[in-house]
Coordinates of C-alpha atoms and ligand atoms in Angstrom, one line a residue:
X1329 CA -23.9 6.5 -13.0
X1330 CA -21.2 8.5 -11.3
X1331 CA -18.0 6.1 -11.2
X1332 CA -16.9 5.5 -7.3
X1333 CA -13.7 7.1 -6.1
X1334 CA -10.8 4.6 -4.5
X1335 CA -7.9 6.0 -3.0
X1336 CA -4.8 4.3 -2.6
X1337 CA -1.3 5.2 -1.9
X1338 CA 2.1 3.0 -0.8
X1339 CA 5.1 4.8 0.7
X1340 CA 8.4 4.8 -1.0
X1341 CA 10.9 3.3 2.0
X1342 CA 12.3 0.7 1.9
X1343 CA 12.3 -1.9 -1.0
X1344 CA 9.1 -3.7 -2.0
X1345 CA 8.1 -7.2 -1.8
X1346 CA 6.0 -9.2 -3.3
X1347 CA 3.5 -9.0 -0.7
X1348 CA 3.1 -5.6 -1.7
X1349 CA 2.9 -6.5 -5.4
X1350 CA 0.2 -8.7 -5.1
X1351 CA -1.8 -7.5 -2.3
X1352 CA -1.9 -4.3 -3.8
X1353 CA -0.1 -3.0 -6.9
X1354 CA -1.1 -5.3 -9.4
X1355 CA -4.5 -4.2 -8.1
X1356 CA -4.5 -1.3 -9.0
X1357 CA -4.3 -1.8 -12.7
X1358 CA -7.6 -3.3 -12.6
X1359 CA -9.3 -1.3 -10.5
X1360 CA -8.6 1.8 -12.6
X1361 CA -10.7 0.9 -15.2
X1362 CA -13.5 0.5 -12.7
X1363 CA -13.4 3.4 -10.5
X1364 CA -12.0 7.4 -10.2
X1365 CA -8.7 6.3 -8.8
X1366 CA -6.2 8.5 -7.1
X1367 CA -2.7 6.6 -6.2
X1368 CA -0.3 8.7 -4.3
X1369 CA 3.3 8.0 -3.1
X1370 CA 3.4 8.6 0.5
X1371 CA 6.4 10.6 1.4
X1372 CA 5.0 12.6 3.9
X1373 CA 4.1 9.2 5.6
X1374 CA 7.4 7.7 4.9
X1375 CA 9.1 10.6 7.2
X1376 CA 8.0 9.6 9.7
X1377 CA 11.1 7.1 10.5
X1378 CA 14.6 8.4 9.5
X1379 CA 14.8 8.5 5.6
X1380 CA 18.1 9.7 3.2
X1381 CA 17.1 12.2 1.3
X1382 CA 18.5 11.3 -1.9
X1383 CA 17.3 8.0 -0.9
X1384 CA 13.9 9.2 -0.2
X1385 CA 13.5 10.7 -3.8
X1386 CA 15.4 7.9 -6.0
X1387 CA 12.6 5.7 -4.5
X1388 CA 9.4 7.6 -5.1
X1389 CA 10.9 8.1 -8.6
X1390 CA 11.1 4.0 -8.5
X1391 CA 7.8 3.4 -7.3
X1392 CA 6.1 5.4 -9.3
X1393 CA 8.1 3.9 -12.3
X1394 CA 7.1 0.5 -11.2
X1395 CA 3.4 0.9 -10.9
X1396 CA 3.5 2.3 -14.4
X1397 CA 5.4 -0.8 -15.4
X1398 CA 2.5 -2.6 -14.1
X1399 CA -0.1 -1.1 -15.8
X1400 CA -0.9 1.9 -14.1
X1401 CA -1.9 4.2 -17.0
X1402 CA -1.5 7.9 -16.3
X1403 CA -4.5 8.9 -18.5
X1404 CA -7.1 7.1 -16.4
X1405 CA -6.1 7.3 -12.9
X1406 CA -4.2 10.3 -11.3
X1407 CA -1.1 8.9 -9.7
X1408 CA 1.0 11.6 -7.4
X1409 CA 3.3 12.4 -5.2
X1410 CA 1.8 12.9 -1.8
X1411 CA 4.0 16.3 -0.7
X1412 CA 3.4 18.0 -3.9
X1413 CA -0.5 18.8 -2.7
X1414 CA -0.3 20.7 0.3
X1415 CA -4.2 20.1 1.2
X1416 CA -3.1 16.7 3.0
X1417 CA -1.0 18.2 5.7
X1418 CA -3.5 21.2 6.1
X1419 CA -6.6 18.8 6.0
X1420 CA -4.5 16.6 8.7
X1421 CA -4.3 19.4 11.1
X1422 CA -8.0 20.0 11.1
X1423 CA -8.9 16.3 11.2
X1424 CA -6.0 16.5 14.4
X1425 CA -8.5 18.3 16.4
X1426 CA -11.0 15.4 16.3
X1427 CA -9.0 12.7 17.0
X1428 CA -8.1 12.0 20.4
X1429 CA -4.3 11.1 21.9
X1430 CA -5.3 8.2 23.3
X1431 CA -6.7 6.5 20.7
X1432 CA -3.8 7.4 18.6
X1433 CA -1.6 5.8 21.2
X1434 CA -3.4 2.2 21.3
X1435 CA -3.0 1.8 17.3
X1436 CA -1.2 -1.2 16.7
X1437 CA 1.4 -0.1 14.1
X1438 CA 2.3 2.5 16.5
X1439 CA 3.1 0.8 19.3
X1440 CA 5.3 -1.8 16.7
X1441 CA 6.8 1.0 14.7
X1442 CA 7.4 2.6 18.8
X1443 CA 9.3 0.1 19.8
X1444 CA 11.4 -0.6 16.8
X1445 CA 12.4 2.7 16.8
X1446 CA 12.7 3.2 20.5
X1447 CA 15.3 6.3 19.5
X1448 CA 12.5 8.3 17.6
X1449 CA 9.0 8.0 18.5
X1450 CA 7.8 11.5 17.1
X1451 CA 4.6 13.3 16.7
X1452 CA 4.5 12.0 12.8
X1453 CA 4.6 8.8 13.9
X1454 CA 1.9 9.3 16.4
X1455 CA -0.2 11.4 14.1
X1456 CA 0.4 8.5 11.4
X1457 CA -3.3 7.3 11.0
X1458 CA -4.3 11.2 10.5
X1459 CA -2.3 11.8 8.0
X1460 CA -4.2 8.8 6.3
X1461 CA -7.6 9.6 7.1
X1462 CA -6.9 13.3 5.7
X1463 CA -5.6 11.5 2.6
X1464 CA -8.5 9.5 1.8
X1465 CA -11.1 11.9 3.1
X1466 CA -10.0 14.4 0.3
X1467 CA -11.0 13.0 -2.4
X1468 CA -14.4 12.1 -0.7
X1469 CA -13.5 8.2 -1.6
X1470 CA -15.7 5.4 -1.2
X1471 CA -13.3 2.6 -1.3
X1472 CA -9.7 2.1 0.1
X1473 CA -8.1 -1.4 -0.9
X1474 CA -5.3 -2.0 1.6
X1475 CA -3.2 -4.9 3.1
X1476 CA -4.9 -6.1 6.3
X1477 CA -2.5 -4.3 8.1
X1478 CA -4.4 -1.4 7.4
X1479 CA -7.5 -1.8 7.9
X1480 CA -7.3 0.0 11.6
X1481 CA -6.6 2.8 10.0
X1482 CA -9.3 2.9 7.2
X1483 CA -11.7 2.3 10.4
X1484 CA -10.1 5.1 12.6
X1485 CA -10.6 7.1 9.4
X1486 CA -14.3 6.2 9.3
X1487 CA -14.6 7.4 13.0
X1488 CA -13.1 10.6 12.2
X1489 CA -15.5 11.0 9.2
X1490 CA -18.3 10.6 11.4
X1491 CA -16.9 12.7 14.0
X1492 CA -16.5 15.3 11.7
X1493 CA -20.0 15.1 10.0
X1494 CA -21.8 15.2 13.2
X1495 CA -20.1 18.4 14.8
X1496 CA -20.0 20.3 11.5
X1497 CA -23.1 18.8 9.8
X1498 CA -22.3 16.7 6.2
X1499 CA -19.4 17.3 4.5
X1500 CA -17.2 13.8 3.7
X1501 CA -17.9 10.3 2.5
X1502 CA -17.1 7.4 5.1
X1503 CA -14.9 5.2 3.2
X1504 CA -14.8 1.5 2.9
X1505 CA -11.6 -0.4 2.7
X1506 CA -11.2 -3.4 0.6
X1507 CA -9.2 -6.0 1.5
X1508 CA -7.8 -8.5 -0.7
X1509 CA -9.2 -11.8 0.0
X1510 CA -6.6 -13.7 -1.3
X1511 CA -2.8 -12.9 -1.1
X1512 CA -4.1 -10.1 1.1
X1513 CA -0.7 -11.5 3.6
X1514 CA 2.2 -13.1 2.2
X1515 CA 4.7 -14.6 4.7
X1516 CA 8.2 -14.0 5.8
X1517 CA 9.9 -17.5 4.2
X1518 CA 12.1 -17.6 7.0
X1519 CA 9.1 -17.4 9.4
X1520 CA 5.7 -17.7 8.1
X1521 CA 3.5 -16.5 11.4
X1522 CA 5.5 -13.3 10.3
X1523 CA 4.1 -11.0 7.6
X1524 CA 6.7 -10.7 4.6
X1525 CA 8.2 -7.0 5.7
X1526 CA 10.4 -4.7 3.2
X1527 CA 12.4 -4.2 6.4
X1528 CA 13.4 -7.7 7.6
X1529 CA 16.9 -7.7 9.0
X1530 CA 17.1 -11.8 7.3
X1531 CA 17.4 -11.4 3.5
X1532 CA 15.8 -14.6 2.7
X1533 CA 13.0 -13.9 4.3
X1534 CA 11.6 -11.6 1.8
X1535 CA 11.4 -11.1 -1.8
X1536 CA 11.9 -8.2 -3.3
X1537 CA 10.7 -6.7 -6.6
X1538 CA 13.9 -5.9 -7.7
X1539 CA 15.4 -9.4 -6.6
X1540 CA 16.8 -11.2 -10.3
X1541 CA 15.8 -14.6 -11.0
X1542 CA 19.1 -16.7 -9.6
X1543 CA 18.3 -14.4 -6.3
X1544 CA 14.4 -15.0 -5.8
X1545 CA 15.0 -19.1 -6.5
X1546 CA 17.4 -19.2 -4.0
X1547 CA 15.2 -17.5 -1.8
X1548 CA 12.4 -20.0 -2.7
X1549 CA 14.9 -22.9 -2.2
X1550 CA 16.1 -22.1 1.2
X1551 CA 11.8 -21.0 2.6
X1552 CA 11.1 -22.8 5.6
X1553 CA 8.3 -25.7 5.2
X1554 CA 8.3 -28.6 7.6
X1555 CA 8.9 -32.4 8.3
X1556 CA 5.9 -33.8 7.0
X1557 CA 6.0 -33.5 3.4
X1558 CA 2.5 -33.2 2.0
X1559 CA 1.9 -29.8 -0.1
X1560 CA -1.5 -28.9 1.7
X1561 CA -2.7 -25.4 3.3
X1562 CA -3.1 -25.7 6.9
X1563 CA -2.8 -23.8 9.9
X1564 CA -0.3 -26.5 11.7
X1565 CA 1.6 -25.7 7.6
X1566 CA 2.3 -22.1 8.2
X1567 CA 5.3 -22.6 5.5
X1568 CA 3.7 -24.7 2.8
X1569 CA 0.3 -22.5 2.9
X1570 CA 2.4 -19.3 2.6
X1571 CA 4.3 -20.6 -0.5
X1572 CA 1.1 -22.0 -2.3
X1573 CA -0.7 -18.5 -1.3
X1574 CA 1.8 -17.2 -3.4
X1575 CA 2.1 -19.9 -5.9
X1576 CA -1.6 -19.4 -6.7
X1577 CA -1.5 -15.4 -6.5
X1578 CA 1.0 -15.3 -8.8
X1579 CA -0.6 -18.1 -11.4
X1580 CA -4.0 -16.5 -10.9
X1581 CA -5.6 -19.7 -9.6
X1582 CA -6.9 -20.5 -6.1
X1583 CA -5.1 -22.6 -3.1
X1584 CA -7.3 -25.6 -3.9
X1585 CA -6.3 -25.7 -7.3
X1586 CA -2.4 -24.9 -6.9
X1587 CA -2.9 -27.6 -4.0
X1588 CA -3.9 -29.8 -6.7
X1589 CA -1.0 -29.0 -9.3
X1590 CA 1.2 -29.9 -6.7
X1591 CA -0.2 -33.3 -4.7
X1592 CA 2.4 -35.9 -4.7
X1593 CA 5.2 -33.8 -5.3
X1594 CA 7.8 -33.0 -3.3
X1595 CA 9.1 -30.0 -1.5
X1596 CA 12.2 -29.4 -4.0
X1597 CA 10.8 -29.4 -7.1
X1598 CA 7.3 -27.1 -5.6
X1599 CA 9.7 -24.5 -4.1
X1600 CA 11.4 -24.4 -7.6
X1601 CA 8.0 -24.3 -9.4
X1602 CA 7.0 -21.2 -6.7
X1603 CA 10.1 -19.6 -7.2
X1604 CA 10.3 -20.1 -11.2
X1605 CA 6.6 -18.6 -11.6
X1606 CA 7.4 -15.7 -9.4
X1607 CA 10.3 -14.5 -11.7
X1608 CA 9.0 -15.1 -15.0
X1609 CA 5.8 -12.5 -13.7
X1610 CA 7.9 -9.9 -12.2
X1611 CA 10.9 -10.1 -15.6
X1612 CA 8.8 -8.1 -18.0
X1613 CA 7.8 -6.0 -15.1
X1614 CA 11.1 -5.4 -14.3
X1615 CA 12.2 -4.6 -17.4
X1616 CA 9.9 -2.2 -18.4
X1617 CA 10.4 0.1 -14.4
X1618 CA 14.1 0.3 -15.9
X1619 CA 12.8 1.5 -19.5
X1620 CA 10.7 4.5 -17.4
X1621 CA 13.5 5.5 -15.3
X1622 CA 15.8 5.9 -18.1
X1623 CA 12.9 8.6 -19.5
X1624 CA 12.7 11.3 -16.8
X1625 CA 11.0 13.6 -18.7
X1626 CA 7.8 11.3 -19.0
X1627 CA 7.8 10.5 -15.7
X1628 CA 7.8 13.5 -14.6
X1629 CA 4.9 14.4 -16.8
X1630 CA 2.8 11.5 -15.8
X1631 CA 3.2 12.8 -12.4
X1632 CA 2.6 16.7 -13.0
X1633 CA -0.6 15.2 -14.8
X1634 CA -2.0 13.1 -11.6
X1635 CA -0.9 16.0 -9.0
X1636 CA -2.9 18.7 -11.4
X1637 CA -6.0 16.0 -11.2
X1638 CA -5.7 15.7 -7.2
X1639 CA -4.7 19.0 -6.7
X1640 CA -8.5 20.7 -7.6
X1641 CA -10.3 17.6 -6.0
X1642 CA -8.2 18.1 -2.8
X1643 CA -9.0 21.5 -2.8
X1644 CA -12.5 21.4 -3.1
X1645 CA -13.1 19.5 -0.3
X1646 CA -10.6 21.6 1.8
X1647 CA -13.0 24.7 0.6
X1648 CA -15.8 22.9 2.2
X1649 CA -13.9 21.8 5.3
X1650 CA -12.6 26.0 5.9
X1651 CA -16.0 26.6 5.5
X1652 CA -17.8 24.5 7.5
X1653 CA -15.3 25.2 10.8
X1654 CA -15.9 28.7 10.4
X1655 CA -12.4 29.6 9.0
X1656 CA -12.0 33.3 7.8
X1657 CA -12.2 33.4 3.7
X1658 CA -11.7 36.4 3.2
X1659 CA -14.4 38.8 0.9
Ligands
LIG1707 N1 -0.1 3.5 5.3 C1 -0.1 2.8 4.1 C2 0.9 1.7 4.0 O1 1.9 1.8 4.6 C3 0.1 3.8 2.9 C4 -0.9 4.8 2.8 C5 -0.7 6.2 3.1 C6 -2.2 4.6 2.4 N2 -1.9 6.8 2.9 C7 -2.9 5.9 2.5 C8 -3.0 3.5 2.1 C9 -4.2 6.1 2.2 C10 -4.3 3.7 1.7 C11 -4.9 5.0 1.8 O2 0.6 0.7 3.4

């Protein structure tokens, strides 16, 4: 039996946290050995708030270091950078032509992203979800695991599948996304009702991958709980939940059980536990992201080897797509 495609891709701004980490990277080291995985770095998504340059590419270099640190294994999955396949942009345009302005406009992460950056609310930004759809619908991919906060645009990308299959008769798969059940949302510490963001102004509020192990205990140490001290997950124990979410992502055990490990103890010595586990899982990770950067010259072979793989997939379905809209071929 034909494996199933997934598509996944992260965008290199910012620093990552370990929200990301679990609720998708780690992932992805399983799931290649299931399915026909393509993993891109999304630049071209990325742009679409004010990047550095040099900053821009230093990261995607990073990220793509740091899922092969995790696991990611070049020979079974094609990981990518987004830009280097033109098909997504021109695949975007088309898909631009069925999607509707208004639709685009009542997307939540729009109107957030809108009004944090009041200044610079372009047509990237709208055309955001497009540029997504266009990436999964490429490579005619059944499954899209993605942080909850992006399951609006794996379903806008199922309308637009539709859409197109009805005008221009059958031509993509309607992708599923997965979302990971648990870990799927980690917590700011400072304010768990807030989702852990690479781009919170508070530093203590999120931990990052590349945060050593004095920085991410402190950070542990100083997470908001409450006054009642009983280590239970609860919705009036926004706090406590969020730090045994994480306890038990990282341990690879459920809430009940890390609920368990930790009855009877007190707050102290379980934010030390949470913050102790967290480091000693992301150490050898760590270490090995720095070992890739050093070597260039692999890295950049890993990644001419995915963008070769996605490069004929992409453009066999944007063959199809020309075709089927009645675009000129030539003889
Ligand atoms: N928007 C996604 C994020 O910020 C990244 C992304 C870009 C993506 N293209 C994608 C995720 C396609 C899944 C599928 O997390």
């Amino acid at each position: 039996m034909e494996k199933k495609i997934m598509y996944s891709a992260v965008q290199p701004s910012g620093n990552l946290t370990i929200g990301n980490y679990v609720g998708t990277i780690r992932n992805w080291t399983r799931y290649q050995e299931e399915y026909d995985c393509f993993f891109a770095m999304a630049d071209m998504h990325a742009i679409t708030v004010r990047q550095d340059p040099a900053d821009l590419r230093r990261r995607t270099l990073e990220l793509a270091a740091l899922y092969l640190a995790c696991g990611v294994d070049p020979n079974k999955c094609a990981l990518y950078v987004q830009s280097r396949i033109p098909q997504h942009a021109e695949l975007c345009w088309v898909l631009n032509t069925l999607t509707y302005v208004g639709e685009m406009e009542r997307m939540t992460q729009f109107k957030d992203k809108s009004a944090k950056h009041a200044d610079n609310i372009n047509m990237g930004l709208m055309d955001y979800p497009v540029l997504m759809a266009a990436d999964i619908l490429l490579y005619q991919s059944d499954l899209v695991p993605v942080g909850i906060d992006q399951t609006q645009h794996v379903e806008i990308t199922r309308d637009i599948a539709v859409r197109f299959n009805n005008r221009y008769g059958e031509t993509f798969r309607v992708p599923q996304a997965l979302i990971q059940k648990q870990g799927a949302k980690i917590m700011s510490l400072q304010d768990p009702l807030k989702k852990m963001s690479k781009s919170d102004e508070n530093l203590n509020a999120s931990v990052f991958l590349s945060d050593d192990k004095d920085t991410i205990i402190r950070k542990f140490k100083r997470a908001v709980t409450d006054s009642d001290s009983r280590i239970v997950a609860s919705a009036e124990k926004p706090g406590v939940t969020n730090l045994l979410t994480i306890y038990a992502s990282f341990a690879g055990i459920t809430v009940e059980e890390a609920e368990k490990q930790f009855e009877g103890r007190g707050y102290g010595e379980f934010k030390l536990a949470v913050g102790e586990r967290v480091a000693e899982t992301l150490a050898p990770v760590q270490a090995e992201q720095k070992r890739l950067l050093a070597d260039k010259g692999y890295l950049a072979s890993a990644l001419q080897a995915g963008a070769e793989r996605a490069y004929k997939a992409a453009r066999k379905t944007l063959s199809k797509v020309h075709r089927k809209i009645g675009f000129y071929l030539g003889e």
